[in-house]
Amino acid sequence: MRYVSLFSGGGGLDLGFEAAGFEPLVCLDNDPIACETLRTNRPSWNVVCNDIRQFNATPYRGADVVVGGPPCQGFSTAGKGDPADPRNFLWKEYMRVVQEVQPRAVVLENVSALTHKRNGDHLTGIMNHLREEGFSFAYGVLNAAHYGVPQARRRLIVIGVRDGEPSLPPATTTEHPATVWDAIHDLAKLEATPSLNHVPNHHAPHVAERWSKLGPGEVDPNYRRARLDPSKPSLTIRAGGGYGPNGNHLGGFHPPIHPTFPRQLTVREAARIQSFPDSWTLCGPKTIQGRQIGNAVPVRLAEAIALHVTKLLDKS
Ligand SMILES: C[S@@+](CC[C@H](N)C(=O)[O-])C[C@H]1O[C@@H](n2cnc3c(N)ncnc32)[C@H](O)[C@@H]1O
């Protein structure tokens, strides 16, 4: 099966599709560092570093599937997203590409907030476009922890098919979800290992002291992030800093606090929680590495979606 990957970022969705036996005809992203990550890890992939608004997809007509997660910064859960943020409208470009490629199936991923009333026009718009293009679709908010990912990350998934009955992948692990400790315990014995994107930050002594007193799941009021509970799936790994006490947007990568050390997770620990393989190198400075990880679809969830799409297409 061949597919077109839009908004590919650091490659989470693509790694899942690869694991399910798909081949990308093109991976598109306008972030040069995300493109560098894709090219470094998969020199054979056709990575196009361009704005989707300038991307002509007609050479890829006939691909089986179009996949992608349009940017979601404007669709905030906290009500802080800007409804006029031009990035909120990039799903229309996704639909234009679908029209040019004429695939048999589409997969669209986004934050669960896209289902909230205030973002409803976008979701309705996506559905109307899919219907106009001749797709029937299933959509819902999936929890990555139900697909073998050590993280309770909830994301909206839309799967559309031109022929046959659409559905979402059934959960595989509801009873004993993978835990934070399963995912990262063996990294504890490693010191800084830049080749593995595993370089702990050094925090000021008063910060480390405060964090050392936090219990599992407890939130630091200043950092506004929790210390992870090692016995549970992780909280969502986010790309940006979220919002500070005054509603100000925090830049950079602000991951949760390590379950046993008084420090932030490293990029590799966050990558493990997103079910990326250790062989996948994240390029760029640490904050940009973290952004690629926080933006990604967990690889194992992506694989479950891709395998499910294969089944739907086999039946159609
Ligand atoms: C949510 S991330 C996608 C993550 C990816 N699906 C994964 O699993 O790793 C959205 C991506 O869209 C890219 N992007 C934002 N605006 C874009 C544009 N106008 N054209 C192309 N890519 C864009 C960003 O650079 C970012 O990497």
Short mmCIF file of C-alpha atoms and ligand atoms in Angstrom, two decimals:
data_model
loop_
_atom_site.label_atom_id
_atom_site.label_comp_id
_atom_site.label_asym_id
_atom_site.label_seq_id
_atom_site.Cartn_x
_atom_site.Cartn_y
_atom_site.Cartn_z
CA MET A 1 0.00 0.00 0.00
CA ARG A 2 1.31 3.45 -0.86
CA TYR A 3 0.34 6.63 0.89
CA VAL A 4 0.81 10.40 0.97
CA SER A 5 1.87 11.83 4.34
CA LEU A 6 0.95 15.44 5.12
CA PHE A 7 2.21 17.43 8.11
CA SER A 8 4.63 14.56 8.76
CA GLY A 9 6.54 16.28 11.59
CA GLY A 10 8.98 14.01 13.42
CA GLY A 11 7.42 10.93 11.82
CA GLY A 12 5.23 9.23 14.46
CA LEU A 13 2.35 8.52 12.10
CA ASP A 14 4.77 7.48 9.37
CA LEU A 15 6.65 5.03 11.58
CA GLY A 16 3.34 3.37 12.42
CA PHE A 17 2.37 3.15 8.76
CA GLU A 18 5.79 1.78 7.91
CA ALA A 19 5.46 -0.90 10.60
CA ALA A 20 2.12 -1.91 9.05
CA GLY A 21 3.78 -2.36 5.64
CA PHE A 22 2.93 0.96 3.95
CA GLU A 23 5.32 2.89 1.73
CA PRO A 24 5.25 6.71 1.68
CA LEU A 25 5.23 8.28 -1.79
CA VAL A 26 5.92 11.66 -0.17
CA CYS A 27 6.25 13.11 3.33
CA LEU A 28 5.46 16.83 3.50
CA ASP A 29 6.27 19.29 6.27
CA ASN A 30 7.31 22.94 6.25
CA ASP A 31 9.61 22.62 9.28
CA PRO A 32 13.21 22.14 8.06
CA ILE A 33 14.27 20.40 11.28
CA ALA A 34 11.39 17.90 11.15
CA CYS A 35 12.36 17.23 7.53
CA GLU A 36 15.98 16.72 8.63
CA THR A 37 14.78 14.13 11.18
CA LEU A 38 12.85 12.25 8.48
CA ARG A 39 15.76 12.35 6.00
CA THR A 40 18.35 11.37 8.61
CA ASN A 41 16.41 8.29 9.68
CA ARG A 42 14.98 7.30 6.29
CA PRO A 43 17.23 8.57 3.48
CA SER A 44 15.10 6.67 0.94
CA TRP A 45 11.88 8.57 1.76
CA ASN A 46 10.81 11.40 -0.53
CA VAL A 47 10.70 14.24 2.02
CA VAL A 48 9.38 17.55 0.68
CA CYS A 49 10.01 20.56 2.91
CA ASN A 50 7.35 23.02 1.81
CA ASP A 51 4.23 24.83 2.89
CA ILE A 52 1.21 22.71 2.01
CA ARG A 53 -0.32 25.77 0.37
CA GLN A 54 2.41 25.53 -2.28
CA PHE A 55 2.30 21.75 -2.60
CA ASN A 56 1.02 20.17 -5.81
CA ALA A 57 -0.12 16.62 -5.01
CA THR A 58 -1.24 15.59 -8.51
CA PRO A 59 1.99 13.57 -9.16
CA TYR A 60 0.87 11.30 -6.31
CA ARG A 61 -2.55 10.61 -7.75
CA GLY A 62 -3.46 6.98 -7.25
CA ALA A 63 -1.90 6.57 -3.78
CA ASP A 64 -4.05 4.28 -1.64
CA VAL A 65 -4.26 6.53 1.42
CA VAL A 66 -3.73 10.19 2.43
CA VAL A 67 -2.77 10.62 6.09
CA GLY A 68 -2.01 13.64 8.24
CA GLY A 69 -2.56 15.64 11.38
CA PRO A 70 -3.08 19.31 10.51
CA PRO A 71 -1.63 21.68 13.14
CA CYS A 72 -3.83 22.12 16.16
CA GLN A 73 -2.38 25.02 18.15
CA GLY A 74 -5.52 27.08 17.63
CA PHE A 75 -7.80 24.28 18.89
CA SER A 76 -6.99 24.59 22.55
CA THR A 77 -8.70 22.57 25.25
CA ALA A 78 -8.11 25.36 27.74
CA GLY A 79 -10.13 27.82 25.69
CA LYS A 80 -6.96 29.78 24.98
CA GLY A 81 -6.63 28.89 21.32
CA ASP A 82 -7.17 31.67 18.82
CA PRO A 83 -10.18 30.88 16.58
CA ALA A 84 -8.69 33.15 13.89
CA ASP A 85 -5.29 31.40 13.91
CA PRO A 86 -4.64 30.74 10.18
CA ARG A 87 -3.27 27.29 11.09
CA ASN A 88 -6.84 26.29 12.05
CA PHE A 89 -7.76 26.32 8.39
CA LEU A 90 -4.99 24.10 7.03
CA TRP A 91 -7.39 21.12 7.04
CA LYS A 92 -8.82 22.73 3.88
CA GLU A 93 -5.42 22.19 2.22
CA TYR A 94 -5.51 18.58 3.41
CA MET A 95 -8.88 18.24 1.66
CA ARG A 96 -7.49 19.85 -1.50
CA VAL A 97 -4.73 17.23 -1.53
CA VAL A 98 -7.33 14.47 -1.06
CA GLN A 99 -9.14 15.85 -4.10
CA GLU A 100 -5.90 15.80 -6.14
CA VAL A 101 -4.75 12.34 -5.02
CA GLN A 102 -8.14 10.57 -5.11
CA PRO A 103 -7.11 7.96 -2.51
CA ARG A 104 -9.18 4.95 -1.45
CA ALA A 105 -8.93 5.93 2.21
CA VAL A 106 -8.00 8.90 4.40
CA VAL A 107 -6.76 9.18 7.97
CA LEU A 108 -6.92 12.50 9.80
CA GLU A 109 -5.60 13.00 13.33
CA ASN A 110 -6.14 15.95 15.63
CA VAL A 111 -6.56 17.03 19.23
CA SER A 112 -9.76 15.90 20.90
CA ALA A 113 -10.67 19.58 21.30
CA LEU A 114 -11.66 19.57 17.64
CA THR A 115 -14.84 17.84 18.83
CA HIS A 116 -15.62 20.73 21.22
CA LYS A 117 -18.47 23.05 20.33
CA ARG A 118 -16.23 26.06 19.82
CA ASN A 119 -14.26 24.20 17.12
CA GLY A 120 -17.34 22.48 15.70
CA ASP A 121 -17.38 24.40 12.43
CA HIS A 122 -14.02 22.89 11.50
CA LEU A 123 -15.10 19.33 12.25
CA THR A 124 -18.36 19.87 10.35
CA GLY A 125 -16.35 21.33 7.47
CA ILE A 126 -14.05 18.29 7.40
CA MET A 127 -17.04 15.93 7.36
CA ASN A 128 -18.83 17.87 4.64
CA HIS A 129 -15.73 17.85 2.45
CA LEU A 130 -15.27 14.09 2.97
CA ARG A 131 -18.89 13.46 1.97
CA GLU A 132 -18.52 15.66 -1.10
CA GLU A 133 -15.41 13.68 -2.08
CA GLY A 134 -17.40 10.44 -1.86
CA PHE A 135 -16.09 9.08 1.46
CA SER A 136 -18.00 7.55 4.29
CA PHE A 137 -16.15 7.88 7.57
CA ALA A 138 -15.95 6.91 11.21
CA TYR A 139 -14.51 9.21 13.84
CA GLY A 140 -13.90 9.20 17.55
CA VAL A 141 -11.47 10.08 20.31
CA LEU A 142 -9.05 7.18 20.89
CA ASN A 143 -6.93 6.74 24.00
CA ALA A 144 -3.40 5.66 23.04
CA ALA A 145 -3.15 3.68 26.31
CA HIS A 146 -5.71 1.27 24.84
CA TYR A 147 -3.33 0.45 21.97
CA GLY A 148 -0.23 -0.58 23.92
CA VAL A 149 1.15 2.96 24.38
CA PRO A 150 2.33 3.86 27.93
CA GLN A 151 0.46 7.16 27.79
CA ALA A 152 -3.15 8.26 28.33
CA ARG A 153 -3.15 10.46 25.23
CA ARG A 154 -6.56 11.13 23.71
CA ARG A 155 -6.70 12.12 20.06
CA LEU A 156 -9.44 12.52 17.48
CA ILE A 157 -9.07 10.04 14.63
CA VAL A 158 -11.11 10.21 11.44
CA ILE A 159 -10.94 7.25 9.03
CA GLY A 160 -12.69 7.63 5.69
CA VAL A 161 -13.13 5.03 2.96
CA ARG A 162 -14.51 5.43 -0.54
CA ASP A 163 -15.97 1.90 -0.61
CA GLY A 164 -17.15 -0.32 2.23
CA GLU A 165 -18.01 0.28 5.85
CA PRO A 166 -15.67 2.59 7.82
CA SER A 167 -14.77 1.89 11.46
CA LEU A 168 -12.09 2.70 14.03
CA PRO A 169 -9.48 0.19 15.25
CA PRO A 170 -10.69 -1.81 18.26
CA ALA A 171 -8.80 -1.31 21.53
CA THR A 172 -6.15 -3.94 22.18
CA THR A 173 -5.09 -3.29 25.80
CA THR A 174 -7.79 -2.02 28.11
CA GLU A 175 -7.08 -4.06 31.25
CA HIS A 176 -3.33 -3.85 31.83
CA PRO A 177 -2.06 -0.72 30.10
CA ALA A 178 1.68 -0.26 29.67
CA THR A 179 3.17 1.95 32.40
CA VAL A 180 5.72 4.75 32.55
CA TRP A 181 8.11 2.44 34.38
CA ASP A 182 7.82 -0.27 31.70
CA ALA A 183 8.78 2.36 29.15
CA ILE A 184 11.70 4.18 30.75
CA HIS A 185 13.16 2.31 33.75
CA ASP A 186 16.25 1.06 31.92
CA LEU A 187 17.24 4.61 30.88
CA ALA A 188 17.79 5.52 34.54
CA LYS A 189 21.25 3.94 34.54
CA LEU A 190 22.43 5.94 31.52
CA GLU A 191 24.13 9.30 32.01
CA ALA A 192 23.89 11.90 29.23
CA THR A 193 23.78 10.08 25.88
CA PRO A 194 23.33 12.69 23.12
CA SER A 195 23.24 10.01 20.38
CA LEU A 196 20.09 8.68 22.07
CA ASN A 197 18.55 12.16 22.66
CA HIS A 198 18.93 11.27 26.34
CA VAL A 199 20.45 14.33 28.02
CA PRO A 200 18.93 15.28 31.37
CA ASN A 201 18.47 18.98 32.12
CA HIS A 202 20.18 20.46 35.17
CA HIS A 203 17.68 22.36 37.27
CA ALA A 204 18.39 24.98 39.91
CA PRO A 205 18.91 23.34 43.35
CA HIS A 206 15.75 24.93 44.80
CA VAL A 207 13.67 23.57 41.90
CA ALA A 208 15.15 20.08 42.21
CA GLU A 209 14.50 20.16 45.94
CA ARG A 210 10.85 21.15 45.40
CA TRP A 211 10.36 18.44 42.79
CA SER A 212 12.01 15.78 44.97
CA LYS A 213 9.17 16.23 47.47
CA LEU A 214 6.37 15.66 44.93
CA GLY A 215 4.45 12.42 45.18
CA PRO A 216 3.36 10.40 42.11
CA GLY A 217 0.89 12.41 40.04
CA GLU A 218 1.39 15.57 42.12
CA VAL A 219 1.61 18.86 40.19
CA ASP A 220 4.32 21.44 40.86
CA PRO A 221 2.42 24.75 41.18
CA ASN A 222 5.14 26.84 39.52
CA TYR A 223 6.11 24.49 36.70
CA ARG A 224 2.46 23.39 36.35
CA ARG A 225 3.46 19.88 35.37
CA ALA A 226 3.03 16.66 37.34
CA ARG A 227 5.55 14.14 38.54
CA LEU A 228 4.67 10.95 36.67
CA ASP A 229 3.26 7.97 38.50
CA PRO A 230 5.52 5.09 37.46
CA SER A 231 2.75 2.52 37.88
CA LYS A 232 0.39 4.16 35.38
CA PRO A 233 0.41 5.26 31.75
CA SER A 234 1.96 8.72 31.40
CA LEU A 235 0.05 11.96 31.17
CA THR A 236 0.00 13.42 27.65
CA ILE A 237 3.41 14.44 26.33
CA ARG A 238 2.79 17.88 24.82
CA ALA A 239 4.74 19.77 22.20
CA GLY A 240 4.71 23.29 23.57
CA GLY A 241 4.79 24.72 26.99
CA GLY A 242 1.06 25.10 27.44
CA TYR A 243 -0.17 28.10 29.39
CA GLY A 244 1.32 29.74 32.48
CA PRO A 245 -0.50 31.11 35.52
CA ASN A 246 -1.39 34.37 33.71
CA GLY A 247 -2.62 32.70 30.55
CA ASN A 248 0.75 33.44 28.94
CA HIS A 249 1.97 30.82 26.46
CA LEU A 250 5.06 29.01 27.67
CA GLY A 251 7.54 28.39 24.86
CA GLY A 252 9.84 25.39 24.66
CA PHE A 253 9.38 21.78 25.66
CA HIS A 254 7.95 21.31 29.15
CA PRO A 255 7.63 17.58 29.72
CA PRO A 256 6.37 16.00 32.92
CA ILE A 257 8.70 15.39 35.87
CA HIS A 258 10.56 12.07 36.07
CA PRO A 259 8.95 9.56 38.45
CA THR A 260 12.10 8.98 40.53
CA PHE A 261 14.57 11.79 39.73
CA PRO A 262 13.87 15.48 40.47
CA ARG A 263 14.15 16.53 36.85
CA GLN A 264 12.16 16.78 33.61
CA LEU A 265 11.92 13.74 31.36
CA THR A 266 14.60 13.69 28.69
CA VAL A 267 13.60 13.74 25.02
CA ARG A 268 14.32 9.99 24.80
CA GLU A 269 12.17 9.22 27.81
CA ALA A 270 9.36 11.23 26.21
CA ALA A 271 10.01 9.41 22.92
CA ARG A 272 9.76 6.03 24.69
CA ILE A 273 6.41 7.16 26.15
CA GLN A 274 5.33 8.03 22.62
CA SER A 275 6.45 4.47 21.61
CA PHE A 276 9.19 5.65 19.23
CA PRO A 277 12.01 3.14 18.70
CA ASP A 278 15.42 4.08 20.16
CA SER A 279 16.88 3.85 16.64
CA TRP A 280 14.86 6.94 15.63
CA THR A 281 17.05 10.04 16.07
CA LEU A 282 15.45 13.44 16.69
CA CYS A 283 17.34 16.31 15.02
CA GLY A 284 17.73 19.91 16.17
CA PRO A 285 18.21 21.54 19.56
CA LYS A 286 16.65 19.84 22.57
CA THR A 287 13.48 21.96 22.61
CA ILE A 288 12.84 21.23 18.92
CA GLN A 289 13.51 17.52 19.43
CA GLY A 290 10.93 17.63 22.21
CA ARG A 291 8.45 19.49 20.02
CA GLN A 292 8.64 16.79 17.34
CA ILE A 293 7.99 14.14 20.00
CA GLY A 294 5.14 16.06 21.67
CA ASN A 295 3.47 16.68 18.29
CA ALA A 296 3.59 13.06 17.20
CA VAL A 297 0.97 10.39 16.91
CA PRO A 298 2.25 7.56 19.16
CA VAL A 299 3.86 5.03 16.86
CA ARG A 300 1.95 2.04 18.25
CA LEU A 301 -1.38 3.84 17.90
CA ALA A 302 -0.45 4.80 14.33
CA GLU A 303 0.40 1.18 13.57
CA ALA A 304 -2.98 0.00 14.92
CA ILE A 305 -4.71 2.60 12.72
CA ALA A 306 -2.68 1.59 9.65
CA LEU A 307 -3.35 -2.13 10.14
CA HIS A 308 -7.04 -1.36 10.52
CA VAL A 309 -7.05 0.68 7.31
CA THR A 310 -5.42 -2.26 5.52
CA LYS A 311 -8.27 -4.50 6.68
CA LEU A 312 -10.90 -1.97 5.58
CA LEU A 313 -9.29 -1.68 2.15
CA ASP A 314 -8.94 -5.46 1.79
CA LYS A 315 -12.69 -5.78 2.36
CA SER A 316 -13.67 -3.00 -0.06
C1 LIG B 1 0.82 17.84 14.78
S1 LIG B 1 2.28 17.95 13.85
C2 LIG B 1 2.25 16.41 12.98
C3 LIG B 1 2.93 15.28 13.67
C4 LIG B 1 3.00 14.00 12.88
N1 LIG B 1 1.72 13.58 12.40
C5 LIG B 1 3.62 12.87 13.69
O1 LIG B 1 2.94 11.88 13.95
O2 LIG B 1 4.79 12.97 14.08
C6 LIG B 1 1.88 19.12 12.61
C7 LIG B 1 3.00 19.40 11.62
O3 LIG B 1 2.49 20.30 10.63
C8 LIG B 1 3.56 21.07 10.15
N2 LIG B 1 3.00 22.25 9.47
C9 LIG B 1 2.44 23.35 10.05
N3 LIG B 1 2.03 24.22 9.11
C10 LIG B 1 2.33 23.66 7.92
C11 LIG B 1 2.17 24.10 6.58
N4 LIG B 1 1.60 25.28 6.29
N5 LIG B 1 2.61 23.30 5.58
C12 LIG B 1 3.21 22.11 5.86
N6 LIG B 1 3.39 21.65 7.12
C13 LIG B 1 2.97 22.42 8.14
C14 LIG B 1 4.36 21.40 11.40
O4 LIG B 1 5.69 21.73 11.07
C15 LIG B 1 4.22 20.10 12.20
O5 LIG B 1 5.36 19.28 12.03
#
